[in-house]
Coordinates of C-alpha atoms and ligand atoms in Angstrom, one line a residue:
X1 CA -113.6 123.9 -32.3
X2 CA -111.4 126.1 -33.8
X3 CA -108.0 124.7 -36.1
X4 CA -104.7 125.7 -36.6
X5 CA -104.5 126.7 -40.2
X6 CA -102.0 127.3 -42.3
X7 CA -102.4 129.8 -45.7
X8 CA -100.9 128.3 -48.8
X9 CA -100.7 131.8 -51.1
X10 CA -100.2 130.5 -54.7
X11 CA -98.8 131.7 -57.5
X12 CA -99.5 129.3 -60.3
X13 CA -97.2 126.2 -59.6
X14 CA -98.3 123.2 -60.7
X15 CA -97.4 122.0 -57.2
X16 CA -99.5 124.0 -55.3
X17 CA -102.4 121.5 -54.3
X18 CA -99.1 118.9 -53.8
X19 CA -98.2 121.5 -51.0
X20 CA -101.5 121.5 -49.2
X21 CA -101.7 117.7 -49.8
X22 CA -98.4 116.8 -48.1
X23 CA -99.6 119.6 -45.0
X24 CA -103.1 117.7 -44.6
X25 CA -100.7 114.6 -44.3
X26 CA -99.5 115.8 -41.0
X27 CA -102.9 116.1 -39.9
X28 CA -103.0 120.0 -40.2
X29 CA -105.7 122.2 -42.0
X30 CA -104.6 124.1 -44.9
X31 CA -105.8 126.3 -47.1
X32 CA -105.1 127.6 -50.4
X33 CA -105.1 131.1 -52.2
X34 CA -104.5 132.8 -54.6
X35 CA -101.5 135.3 -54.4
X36 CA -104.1 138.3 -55.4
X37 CA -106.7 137.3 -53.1
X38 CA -105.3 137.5 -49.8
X39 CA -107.8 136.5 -47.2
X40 CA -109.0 139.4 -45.1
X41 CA -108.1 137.5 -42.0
X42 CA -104.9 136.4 -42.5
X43 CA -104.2 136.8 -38.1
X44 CA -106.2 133.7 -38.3
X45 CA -103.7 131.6 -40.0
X46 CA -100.9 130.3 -37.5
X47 CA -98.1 130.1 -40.8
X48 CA -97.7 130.8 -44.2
X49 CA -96.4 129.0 -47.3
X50 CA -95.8 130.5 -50.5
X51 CA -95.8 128.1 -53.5
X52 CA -93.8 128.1 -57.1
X53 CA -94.8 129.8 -60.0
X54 CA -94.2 129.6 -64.1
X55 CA -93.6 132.9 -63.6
X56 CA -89.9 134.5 -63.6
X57 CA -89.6 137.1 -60.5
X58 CA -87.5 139.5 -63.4
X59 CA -90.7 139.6 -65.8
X60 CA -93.5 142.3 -65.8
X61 CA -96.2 140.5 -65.1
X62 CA -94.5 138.8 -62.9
X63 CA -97.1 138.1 -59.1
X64 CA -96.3 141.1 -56.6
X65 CA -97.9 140.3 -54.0
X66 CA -98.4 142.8 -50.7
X67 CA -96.7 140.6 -48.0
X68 CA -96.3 143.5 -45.5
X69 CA -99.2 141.6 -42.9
X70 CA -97.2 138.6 -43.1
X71 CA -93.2 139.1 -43.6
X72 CA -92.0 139.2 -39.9
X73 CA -95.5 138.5 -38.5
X74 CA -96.0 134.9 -39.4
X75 CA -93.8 132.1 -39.8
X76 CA -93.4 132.1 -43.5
X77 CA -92.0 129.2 -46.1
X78 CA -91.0 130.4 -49.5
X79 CA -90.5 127.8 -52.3
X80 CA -89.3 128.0 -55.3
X81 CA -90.6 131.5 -56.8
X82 CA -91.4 132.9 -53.3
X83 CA -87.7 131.9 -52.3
X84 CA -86.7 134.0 -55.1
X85 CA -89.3 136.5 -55.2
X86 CA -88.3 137.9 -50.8
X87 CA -85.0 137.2 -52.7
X88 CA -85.7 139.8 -55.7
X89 CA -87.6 142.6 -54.1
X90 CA -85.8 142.5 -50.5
X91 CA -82.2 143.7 -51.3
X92 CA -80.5 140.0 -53.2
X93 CA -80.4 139.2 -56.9
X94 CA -82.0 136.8 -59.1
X95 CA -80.9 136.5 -62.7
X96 CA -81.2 133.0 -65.1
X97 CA -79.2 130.7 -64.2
X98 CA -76.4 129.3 -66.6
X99 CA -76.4 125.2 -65.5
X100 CA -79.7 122.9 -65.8
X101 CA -81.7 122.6 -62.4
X102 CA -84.1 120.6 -63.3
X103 CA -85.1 117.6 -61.7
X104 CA -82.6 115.6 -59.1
X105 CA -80.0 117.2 -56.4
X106 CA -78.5 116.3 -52.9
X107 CA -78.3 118.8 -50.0
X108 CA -75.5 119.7 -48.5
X109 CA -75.9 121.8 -45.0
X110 CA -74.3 125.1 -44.1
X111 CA -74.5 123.7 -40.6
X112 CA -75.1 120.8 -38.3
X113 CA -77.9 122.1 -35.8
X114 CA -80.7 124.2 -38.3
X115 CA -83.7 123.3 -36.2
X116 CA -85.3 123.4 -40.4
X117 CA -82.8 120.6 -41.2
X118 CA -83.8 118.3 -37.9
X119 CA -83.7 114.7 -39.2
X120 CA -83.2 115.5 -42.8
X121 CA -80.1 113.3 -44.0
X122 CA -76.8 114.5 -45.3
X123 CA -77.2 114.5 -48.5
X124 CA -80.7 114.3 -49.5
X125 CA -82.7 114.0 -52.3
X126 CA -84.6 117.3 -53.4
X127 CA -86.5 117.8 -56.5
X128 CA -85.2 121.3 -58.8
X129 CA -87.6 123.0 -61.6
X130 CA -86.5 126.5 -61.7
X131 CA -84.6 128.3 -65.0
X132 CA -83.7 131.6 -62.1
X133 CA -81.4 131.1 -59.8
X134 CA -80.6 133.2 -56.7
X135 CA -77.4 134.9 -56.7
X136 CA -77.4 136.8 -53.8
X137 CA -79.4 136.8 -50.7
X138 CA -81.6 139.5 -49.7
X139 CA -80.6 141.4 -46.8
X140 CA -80.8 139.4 -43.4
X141 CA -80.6 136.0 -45.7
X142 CA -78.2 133.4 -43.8
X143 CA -77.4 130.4 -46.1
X144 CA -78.3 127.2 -44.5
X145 CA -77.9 124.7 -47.4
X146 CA -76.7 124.1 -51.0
X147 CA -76.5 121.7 -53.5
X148 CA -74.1 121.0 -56.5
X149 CA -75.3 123.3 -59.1
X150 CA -77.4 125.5 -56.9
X151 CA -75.7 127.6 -54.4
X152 CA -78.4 129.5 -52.8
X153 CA -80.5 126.3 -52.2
X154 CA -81.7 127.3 -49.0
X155 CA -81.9 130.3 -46.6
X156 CA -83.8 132.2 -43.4
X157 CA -83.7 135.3 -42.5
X158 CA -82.3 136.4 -39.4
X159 CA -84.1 137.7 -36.7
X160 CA -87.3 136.4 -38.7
X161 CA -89.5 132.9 -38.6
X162 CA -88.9 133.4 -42.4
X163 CA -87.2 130.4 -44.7
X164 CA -86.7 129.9 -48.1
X165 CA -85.6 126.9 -50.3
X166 CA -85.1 126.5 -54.0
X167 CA -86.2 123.4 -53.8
X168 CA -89.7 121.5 -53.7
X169 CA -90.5 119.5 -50.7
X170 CA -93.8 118.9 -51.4
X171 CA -93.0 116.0 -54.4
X172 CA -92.5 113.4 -53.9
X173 CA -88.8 112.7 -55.5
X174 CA -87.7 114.9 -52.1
X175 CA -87.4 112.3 -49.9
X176 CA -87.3 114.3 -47.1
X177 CA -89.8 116.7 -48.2
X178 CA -92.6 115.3 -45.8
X179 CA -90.1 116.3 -42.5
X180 CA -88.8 119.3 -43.8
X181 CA -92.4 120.7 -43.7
X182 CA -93.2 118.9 -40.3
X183 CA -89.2 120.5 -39.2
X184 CA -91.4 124.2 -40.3
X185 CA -94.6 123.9 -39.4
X186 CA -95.1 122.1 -35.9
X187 CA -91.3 122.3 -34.6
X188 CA -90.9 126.3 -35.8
X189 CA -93.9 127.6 -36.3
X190 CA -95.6 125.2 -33.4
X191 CA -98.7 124.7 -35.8
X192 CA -100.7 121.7 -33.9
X193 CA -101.7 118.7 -35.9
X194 CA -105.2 118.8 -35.0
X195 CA -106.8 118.0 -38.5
X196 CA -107.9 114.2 -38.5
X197 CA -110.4 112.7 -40.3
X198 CA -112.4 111.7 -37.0
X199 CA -112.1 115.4 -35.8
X200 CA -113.2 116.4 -39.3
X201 CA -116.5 113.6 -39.3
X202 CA -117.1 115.5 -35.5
X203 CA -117.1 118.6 -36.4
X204 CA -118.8 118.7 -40.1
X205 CA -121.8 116.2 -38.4
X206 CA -122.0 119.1 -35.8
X207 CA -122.2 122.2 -38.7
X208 CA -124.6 120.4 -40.5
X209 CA -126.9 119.9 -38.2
X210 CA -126.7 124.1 -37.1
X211 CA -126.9 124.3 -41.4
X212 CA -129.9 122.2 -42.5
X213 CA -131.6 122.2 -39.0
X214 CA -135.1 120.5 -39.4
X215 CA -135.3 120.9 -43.4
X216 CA -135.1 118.0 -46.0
X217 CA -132.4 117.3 -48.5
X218 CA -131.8 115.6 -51.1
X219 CA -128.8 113.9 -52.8
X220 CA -128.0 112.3 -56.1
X221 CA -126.3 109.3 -54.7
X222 CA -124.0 108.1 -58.3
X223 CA -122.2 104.8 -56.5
X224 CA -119.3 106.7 -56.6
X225 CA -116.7 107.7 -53.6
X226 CA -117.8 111.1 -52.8
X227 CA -121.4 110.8 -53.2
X228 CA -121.8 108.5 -50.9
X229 CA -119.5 109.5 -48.6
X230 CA -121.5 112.8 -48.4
X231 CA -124.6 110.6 -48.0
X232 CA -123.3 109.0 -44.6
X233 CA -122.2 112.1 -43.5
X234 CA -125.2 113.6 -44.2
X235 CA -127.4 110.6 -42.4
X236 CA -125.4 110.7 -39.5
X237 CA -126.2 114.3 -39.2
X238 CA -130.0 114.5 -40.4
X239 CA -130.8 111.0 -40.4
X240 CA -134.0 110.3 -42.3
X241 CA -134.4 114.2 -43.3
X242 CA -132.3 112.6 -46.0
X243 CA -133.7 111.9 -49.1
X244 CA -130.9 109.8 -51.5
X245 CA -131.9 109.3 -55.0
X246 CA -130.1 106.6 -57.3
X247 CA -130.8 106.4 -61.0
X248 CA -130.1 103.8 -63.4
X249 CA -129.5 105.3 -66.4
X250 CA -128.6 101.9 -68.3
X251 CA -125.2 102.8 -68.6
X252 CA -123.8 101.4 -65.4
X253 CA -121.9 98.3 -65.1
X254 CA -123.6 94.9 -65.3
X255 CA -125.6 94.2 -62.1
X256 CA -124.9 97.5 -61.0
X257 CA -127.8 99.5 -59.9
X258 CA -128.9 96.3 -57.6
X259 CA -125.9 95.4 -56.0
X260 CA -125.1 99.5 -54.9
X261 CA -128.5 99.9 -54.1
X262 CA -128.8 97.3 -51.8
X263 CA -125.0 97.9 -50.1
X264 CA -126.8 101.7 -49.5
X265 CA -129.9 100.5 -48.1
X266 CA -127.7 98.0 -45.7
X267 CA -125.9 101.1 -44.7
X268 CA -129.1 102.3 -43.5
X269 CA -129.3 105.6 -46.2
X270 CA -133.0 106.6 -47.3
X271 CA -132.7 106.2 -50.6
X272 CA -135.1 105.5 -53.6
X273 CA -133.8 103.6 -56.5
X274 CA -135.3 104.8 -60.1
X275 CA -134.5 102.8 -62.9
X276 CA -134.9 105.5 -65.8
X277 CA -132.6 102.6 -68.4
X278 CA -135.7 103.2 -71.2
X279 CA -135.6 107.0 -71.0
X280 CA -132.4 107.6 -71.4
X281 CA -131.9 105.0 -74.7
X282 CA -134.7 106.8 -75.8
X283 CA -132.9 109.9 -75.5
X284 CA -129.6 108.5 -76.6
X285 CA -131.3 107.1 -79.7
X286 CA -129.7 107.6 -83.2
X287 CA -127.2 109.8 -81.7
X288 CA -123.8 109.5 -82.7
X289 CA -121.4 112.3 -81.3
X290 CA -120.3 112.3 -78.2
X291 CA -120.8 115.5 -76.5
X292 CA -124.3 115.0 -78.1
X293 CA -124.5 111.7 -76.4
X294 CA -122.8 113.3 -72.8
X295 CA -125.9 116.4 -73.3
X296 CA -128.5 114.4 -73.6
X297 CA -127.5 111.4 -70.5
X298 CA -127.2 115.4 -69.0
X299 CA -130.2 116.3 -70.0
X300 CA -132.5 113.5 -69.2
X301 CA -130.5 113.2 -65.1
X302 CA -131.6 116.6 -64.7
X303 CA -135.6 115.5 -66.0
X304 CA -135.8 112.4 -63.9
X305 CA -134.0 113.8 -60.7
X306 CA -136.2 116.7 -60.8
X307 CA -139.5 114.4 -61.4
X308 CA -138.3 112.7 -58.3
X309 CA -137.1 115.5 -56.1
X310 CA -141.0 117.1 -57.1
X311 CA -142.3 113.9 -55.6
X312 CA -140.8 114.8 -52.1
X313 CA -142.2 117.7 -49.9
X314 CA -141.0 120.9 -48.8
X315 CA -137.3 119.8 -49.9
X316 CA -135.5 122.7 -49.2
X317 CA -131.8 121.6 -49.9
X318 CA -129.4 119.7 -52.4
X319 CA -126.6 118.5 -50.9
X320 CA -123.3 117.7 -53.4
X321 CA -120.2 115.9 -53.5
X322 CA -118.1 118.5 -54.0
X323 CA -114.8 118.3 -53.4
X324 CA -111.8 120.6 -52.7
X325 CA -109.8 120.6 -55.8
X326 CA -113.2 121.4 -57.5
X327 CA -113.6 124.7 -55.6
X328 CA -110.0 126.1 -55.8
X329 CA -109.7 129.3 -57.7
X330 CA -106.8 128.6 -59.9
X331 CA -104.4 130.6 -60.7
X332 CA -103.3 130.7 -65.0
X333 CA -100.0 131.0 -66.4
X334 CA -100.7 132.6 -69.3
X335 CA -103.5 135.1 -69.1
X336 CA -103.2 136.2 -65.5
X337 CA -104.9 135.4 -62.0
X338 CA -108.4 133.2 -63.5
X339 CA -111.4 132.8 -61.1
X340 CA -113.0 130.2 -62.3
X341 CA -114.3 127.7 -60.1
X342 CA -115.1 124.2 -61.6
X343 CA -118.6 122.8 -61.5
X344 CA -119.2 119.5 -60.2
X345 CA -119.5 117.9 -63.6
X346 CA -121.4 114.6 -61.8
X347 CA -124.7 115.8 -60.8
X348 CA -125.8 117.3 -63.4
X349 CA -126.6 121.1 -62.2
X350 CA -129.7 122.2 -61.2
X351 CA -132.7 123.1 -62.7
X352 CA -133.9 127.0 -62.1
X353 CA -136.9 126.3 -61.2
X354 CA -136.2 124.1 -58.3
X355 CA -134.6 127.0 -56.1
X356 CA -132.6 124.7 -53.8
X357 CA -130.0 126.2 -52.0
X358 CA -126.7 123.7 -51.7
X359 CA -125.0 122.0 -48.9
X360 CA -121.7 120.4 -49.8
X361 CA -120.1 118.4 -46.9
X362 CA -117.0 117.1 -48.8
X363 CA -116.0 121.1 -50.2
X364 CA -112.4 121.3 -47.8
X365 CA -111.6 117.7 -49.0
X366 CA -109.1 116.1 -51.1
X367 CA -109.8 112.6 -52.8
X368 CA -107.7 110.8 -50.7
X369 CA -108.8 112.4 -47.7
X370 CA -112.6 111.6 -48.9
X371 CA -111.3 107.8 -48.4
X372 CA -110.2 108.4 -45.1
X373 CA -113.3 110.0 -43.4
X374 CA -115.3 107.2 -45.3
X375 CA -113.4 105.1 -43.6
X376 CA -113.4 106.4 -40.5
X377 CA -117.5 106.4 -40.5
X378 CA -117.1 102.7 -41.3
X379 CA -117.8 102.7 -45.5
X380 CA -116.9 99.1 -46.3
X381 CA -113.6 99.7 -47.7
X382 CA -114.2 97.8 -51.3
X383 CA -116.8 100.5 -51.8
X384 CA -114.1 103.3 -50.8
X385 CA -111.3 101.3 -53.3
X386 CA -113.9 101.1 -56.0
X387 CA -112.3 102.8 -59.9
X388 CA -113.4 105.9 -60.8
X389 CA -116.6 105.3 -63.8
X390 CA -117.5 108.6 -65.7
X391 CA -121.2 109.4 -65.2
X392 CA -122.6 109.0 -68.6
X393 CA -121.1 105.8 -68.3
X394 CA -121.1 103.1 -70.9
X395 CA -122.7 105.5 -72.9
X396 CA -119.1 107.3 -73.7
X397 CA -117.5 103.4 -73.7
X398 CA -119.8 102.5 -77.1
X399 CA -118.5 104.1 -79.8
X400 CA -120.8 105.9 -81.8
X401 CA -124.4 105.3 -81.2
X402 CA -126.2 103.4 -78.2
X403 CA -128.4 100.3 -78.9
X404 CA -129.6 98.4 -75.9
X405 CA -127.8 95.2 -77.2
X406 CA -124.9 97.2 -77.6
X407 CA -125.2 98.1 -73.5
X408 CA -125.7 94.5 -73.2
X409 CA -122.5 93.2 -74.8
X410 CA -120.2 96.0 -73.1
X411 CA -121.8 95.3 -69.9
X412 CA -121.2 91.4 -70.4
X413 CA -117.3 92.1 -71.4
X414 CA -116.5 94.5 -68.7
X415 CA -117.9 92.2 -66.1
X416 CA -115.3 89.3 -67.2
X417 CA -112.1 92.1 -67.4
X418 CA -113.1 93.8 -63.4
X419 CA -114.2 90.5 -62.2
X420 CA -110.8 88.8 -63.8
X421 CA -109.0 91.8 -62.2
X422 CA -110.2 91.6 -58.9
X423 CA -110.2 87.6 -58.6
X424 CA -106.1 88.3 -60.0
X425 CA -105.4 90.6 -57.5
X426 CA -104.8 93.5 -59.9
X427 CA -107.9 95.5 -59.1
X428 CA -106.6 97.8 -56.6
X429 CA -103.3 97.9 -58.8
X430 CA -105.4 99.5 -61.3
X431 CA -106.7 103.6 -60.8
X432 CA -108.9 102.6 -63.6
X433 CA -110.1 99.8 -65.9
X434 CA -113.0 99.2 -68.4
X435 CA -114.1 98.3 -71.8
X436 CA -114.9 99.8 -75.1
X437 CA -117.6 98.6 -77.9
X438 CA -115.5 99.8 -80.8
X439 CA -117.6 100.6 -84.4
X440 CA -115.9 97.8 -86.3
X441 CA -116.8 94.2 -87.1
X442 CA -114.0 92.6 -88.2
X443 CA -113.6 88.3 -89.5
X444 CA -113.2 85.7 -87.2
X445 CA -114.0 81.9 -87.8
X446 CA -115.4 80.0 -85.1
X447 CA -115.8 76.6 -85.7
X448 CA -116.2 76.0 -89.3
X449 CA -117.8 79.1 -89.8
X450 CA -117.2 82.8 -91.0
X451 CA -117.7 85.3 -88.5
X452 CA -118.2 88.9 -88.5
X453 CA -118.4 90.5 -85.0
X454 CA -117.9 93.3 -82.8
X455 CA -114.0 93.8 -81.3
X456 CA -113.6 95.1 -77.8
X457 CA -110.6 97.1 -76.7
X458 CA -109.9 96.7 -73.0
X459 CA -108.0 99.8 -71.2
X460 CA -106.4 99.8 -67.5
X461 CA -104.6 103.0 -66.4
X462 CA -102.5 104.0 -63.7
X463 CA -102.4 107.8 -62.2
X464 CA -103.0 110.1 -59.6
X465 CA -105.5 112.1 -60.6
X466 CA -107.2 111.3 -64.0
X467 CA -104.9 114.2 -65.6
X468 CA -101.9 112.1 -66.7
X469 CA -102.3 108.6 -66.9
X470 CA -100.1 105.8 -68.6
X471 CA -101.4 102.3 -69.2
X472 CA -100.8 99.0 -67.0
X473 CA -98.4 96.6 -67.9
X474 CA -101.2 93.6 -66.9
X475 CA -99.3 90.0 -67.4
X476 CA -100.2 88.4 -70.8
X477 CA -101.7 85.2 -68.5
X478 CA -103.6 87.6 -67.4
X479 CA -104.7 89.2 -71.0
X480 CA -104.8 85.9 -72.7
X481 CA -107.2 84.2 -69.7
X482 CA -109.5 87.6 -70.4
X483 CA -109.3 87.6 -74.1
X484 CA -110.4 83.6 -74.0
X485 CA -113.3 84.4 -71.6
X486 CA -114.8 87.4 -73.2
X487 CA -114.3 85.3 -77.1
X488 CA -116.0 82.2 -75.7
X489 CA -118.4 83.5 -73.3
X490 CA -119.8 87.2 -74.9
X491 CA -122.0 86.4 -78.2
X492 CA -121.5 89.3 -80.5
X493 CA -117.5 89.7 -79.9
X494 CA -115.2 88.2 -81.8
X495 CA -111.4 90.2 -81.4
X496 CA -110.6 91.5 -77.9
X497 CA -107.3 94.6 -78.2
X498 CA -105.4 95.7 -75.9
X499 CA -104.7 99.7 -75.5
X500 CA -101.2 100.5 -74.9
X501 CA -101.5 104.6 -75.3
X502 CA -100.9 106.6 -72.6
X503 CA -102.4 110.0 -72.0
X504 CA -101.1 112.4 -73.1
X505 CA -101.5 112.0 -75.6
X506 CA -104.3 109.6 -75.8
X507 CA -107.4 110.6 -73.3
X508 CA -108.5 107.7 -70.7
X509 CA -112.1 107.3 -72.6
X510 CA -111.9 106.8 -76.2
X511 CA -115.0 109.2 -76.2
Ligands
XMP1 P1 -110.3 111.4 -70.1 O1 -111.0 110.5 -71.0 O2 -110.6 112.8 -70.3 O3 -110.8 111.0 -68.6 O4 -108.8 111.1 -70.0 C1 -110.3 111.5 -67.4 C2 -111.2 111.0 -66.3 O5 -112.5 111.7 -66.4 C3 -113.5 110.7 -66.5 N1 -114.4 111.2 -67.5 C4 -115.7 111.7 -67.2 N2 -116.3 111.7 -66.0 N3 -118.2 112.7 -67.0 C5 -117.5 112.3 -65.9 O6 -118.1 112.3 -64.8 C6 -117.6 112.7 -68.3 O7 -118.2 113.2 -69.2 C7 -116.3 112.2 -68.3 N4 -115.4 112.0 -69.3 C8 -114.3 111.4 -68.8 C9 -112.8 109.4 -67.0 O8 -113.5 108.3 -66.7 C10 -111.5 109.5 -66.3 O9 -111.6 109.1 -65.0

């Protein structure tokens, strides 16, 4: 089957993946590009939306992209920049603006009966972060809305399924935003909104199966989201041509490996548990730094998954959990159009010598949407809500170097602070929470005696994406219940902190 797409052409915003986010929302496929990389078959796509851009439209290297297969031809949405670049280079005027428009404003319409305005209140909340301004339209450009300081907050252009707004919908502070792109894209541009995540579970089953036909794969399952959400979708397409491989490096939390192991096996995957905990202490040991530490937990993942992946026959493919922000080519502010695409920094990489070639089920999706088709084939959901954990694991939560007791104690402290959070009702309030050995023993008494232990600082974060992340305000009952347990119960610890940095400029692991 084939979608209705829509072509996100982007121009460096910071915004950009926001757009497509809010579009898969409606339950229609998007896809994003950069500005100087136009796909070749852009007939395909049924509208176009141009994003924002650091860029001023007045500056040299500002992006000048050939729209001549599109203006006229497509319904088009400029925001931000694009507004100002059809502005700039189509017969209107853009020039810095003299008043702050940043942040907050309130539409006011031209208008009563713009189809683009259709349910949008009087008045509305839109988000501003430009330092241009439009002063005069380009030629064709009817006004349809303003705001305060802004003028030329929104046009079309007549005779055209072109509009432009100065103005980001995709943010959430526009609280319209959401049915201002549904007003453009299925009421104007009559996109449908056939992207769901059952259509998406249908049709991926359906192209892996014409993919991989009769060979094997084989996956590094981690216990994470995305890994195993490729692993169902995978066994539903293959079934036991699926070959799942879960290590235990040592570094996972306490009672890990066991309990994920047997929720995979009870979900019916093929999959081989390895516990490798010796090999990678011995690997770890005496090391100190830690992108020596994160190297060799690198390192000895790629040994053992290859030792393993040797044991099976005639593999011929490793699939990935690769997802979509991973893949986009990103556009950079400062030195030009980049095209670097990410590695998956989970799975280690793979080996030359195993010449596997790669199937990645997950590569259109977004986290959240991950979630959704996980849910969709029935992942319990406490496995789908589970906090993101780094995959060197403990091993970047002990500061310094890594001694089996060490793994013990952290292992014994985070148990009490996820356990505690989940048995409060604060888990899923959390993005992510966990425990670090800090390289300190510090005096405590305990009884009549003298101590001179380890302290533990607990960290709980809340974000969107790992990127920015500020801590949790968690209720002191809640702190002092923890502290208690960890003090009483966890020989070895003596002083229990809590981190109270957010990042920036502090990072979310204190390795
Ligand atoms: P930081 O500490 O950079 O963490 O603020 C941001 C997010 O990335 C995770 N993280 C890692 N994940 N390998 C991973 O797979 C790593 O080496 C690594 N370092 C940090 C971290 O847990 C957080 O979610």
């Amino acid at each position: 089957m084939q979608h209705n797409k829509v072509l996100i052409l982007d121009f460096g915003s910071q915004y950009t993946q926001l757009i497509a986010r809010r579009v898969r929302e409606l339950n229609i496929y998007c896809e994003i590009h950069p500005y100087n990389k136009m796909p070749q078959n852009v007939s395909e796509y049924q509208a176009v939306v141009l994003s924002g851009s650091p860029f001023s439209v007045r500056g040299d290297d500002a992006p000048h992209p050939d729209l001549s297969q599109i203006r006229g031809k497509k319904p088009m949405l400029a925001v931000c920049y694009g507004a100002q670049y059809l502005a700039h280079f189509s017969g209107g005027e853009v020039a810095p603006s003299n008043t702050r428009e940043y942040g907050r404003a309130n539409l006011s319409f031209i208008k009563n009966d713009e189809p683009f305005f259709d349910n949008i209140h009087k008045g509305s909340q839109v988000w501003m972060s430009h330092s241009d301004t439009i002063k005069h339209l380009p030629t064709q450009g009817v006004l349809i809305a303003s705001t305060h300081d802004v003028e030329n907050a929104a046009y079309r252009i007549e005779g055209e399924e072109t509009y432009a707004i100065q103005f980001h919908p995709e943010v959430y502070h526009s609280t319209d935003g959401k049915q201002l792109l549904e007003n453009f894209l299925v009421h104007i541009a009559g996109v449908k909104q056939d992207w769901t995540p059952q259509s998406f579970v249908e049709e991926t089953v359906e192209a892996l199966q014409d993919k991989v036909g009769n060979d094997k794969v084989v996956l590094g399952l981690s216990g994470g989201v995305d890994s195993t959400v490729a692993a169902v979708l995978l066994n539903k397409a293959i079934g036991k041509n699926l070959y799942c491989i879960f290590v235990n490096n040592g570094l996972l939390r306490k009672n890990e490996f066991e309990n994920v192991l047997n929720q995979y096996k009870g979900m019916g995957l093929n999959v081989k548990g390895v516990d490798a905990s010796k090999r990678f202490l011995e690997a770890l040991a005496g090391i100190e730094d830690p992108e020596k530490k994160r190297k060799a937990i690198g390192n000895a993942f790629i040994e053992v998954f290859d030792d393993e992946a040797h044991k099976l026959t005639e593999v011929k493919w490793l699939a990935q959990g690769t997802i979509y922000p991973d893949v986009i080519e990103s556009v950079s502010a400062t030195g030009g159009p980049s095209a670097t695409i990410k590695s998956h920094h989970n799975v280690g990489g793979l080996p030359d010598f195993m010449k596997l070639k790669i199937v990645e089920p997950l590569r259109a999706l977004f986290k959240d949407e991950v979630r959704r088709v996980g849910a969709t084939l029935g992942i319990d959901s406490e496995l789908l809500g589970r906090h993101p954990f780094p995959g060197p694991g403990l091993g970047i939560r002990i500061l310094g170097d890594i001694t089996a007791e060490k793994v013990r104690i952290l292992q014994e402290v985070d148990a009490i602070f996820i356990d505690g959070l989940k048995a409060w009702g604060l888990y899923d309030k959390v993005w992510q929470a966990g425990a670090m050995l800090l390289p300190v023993n510090s005096v405590g008494v305990m009884g009549d005696e003298r101590t001179y232990e380890k302290c533990v600082a607990l960290r709980a974060v809340e974000s969107t994406d790992g990127m920015t992340a500020d801590w949790v305000n968690l209720p002191y009952e809640f702190l002092q219940k923890t502290s208690n347990d960890i003090i009483n119960k966890v020989k070895g610890v003596n002083r229990v902190v809590y981190d109270i940095s957010s990042k920036p400029p502090a990072t979310i692991e204190w390795e």
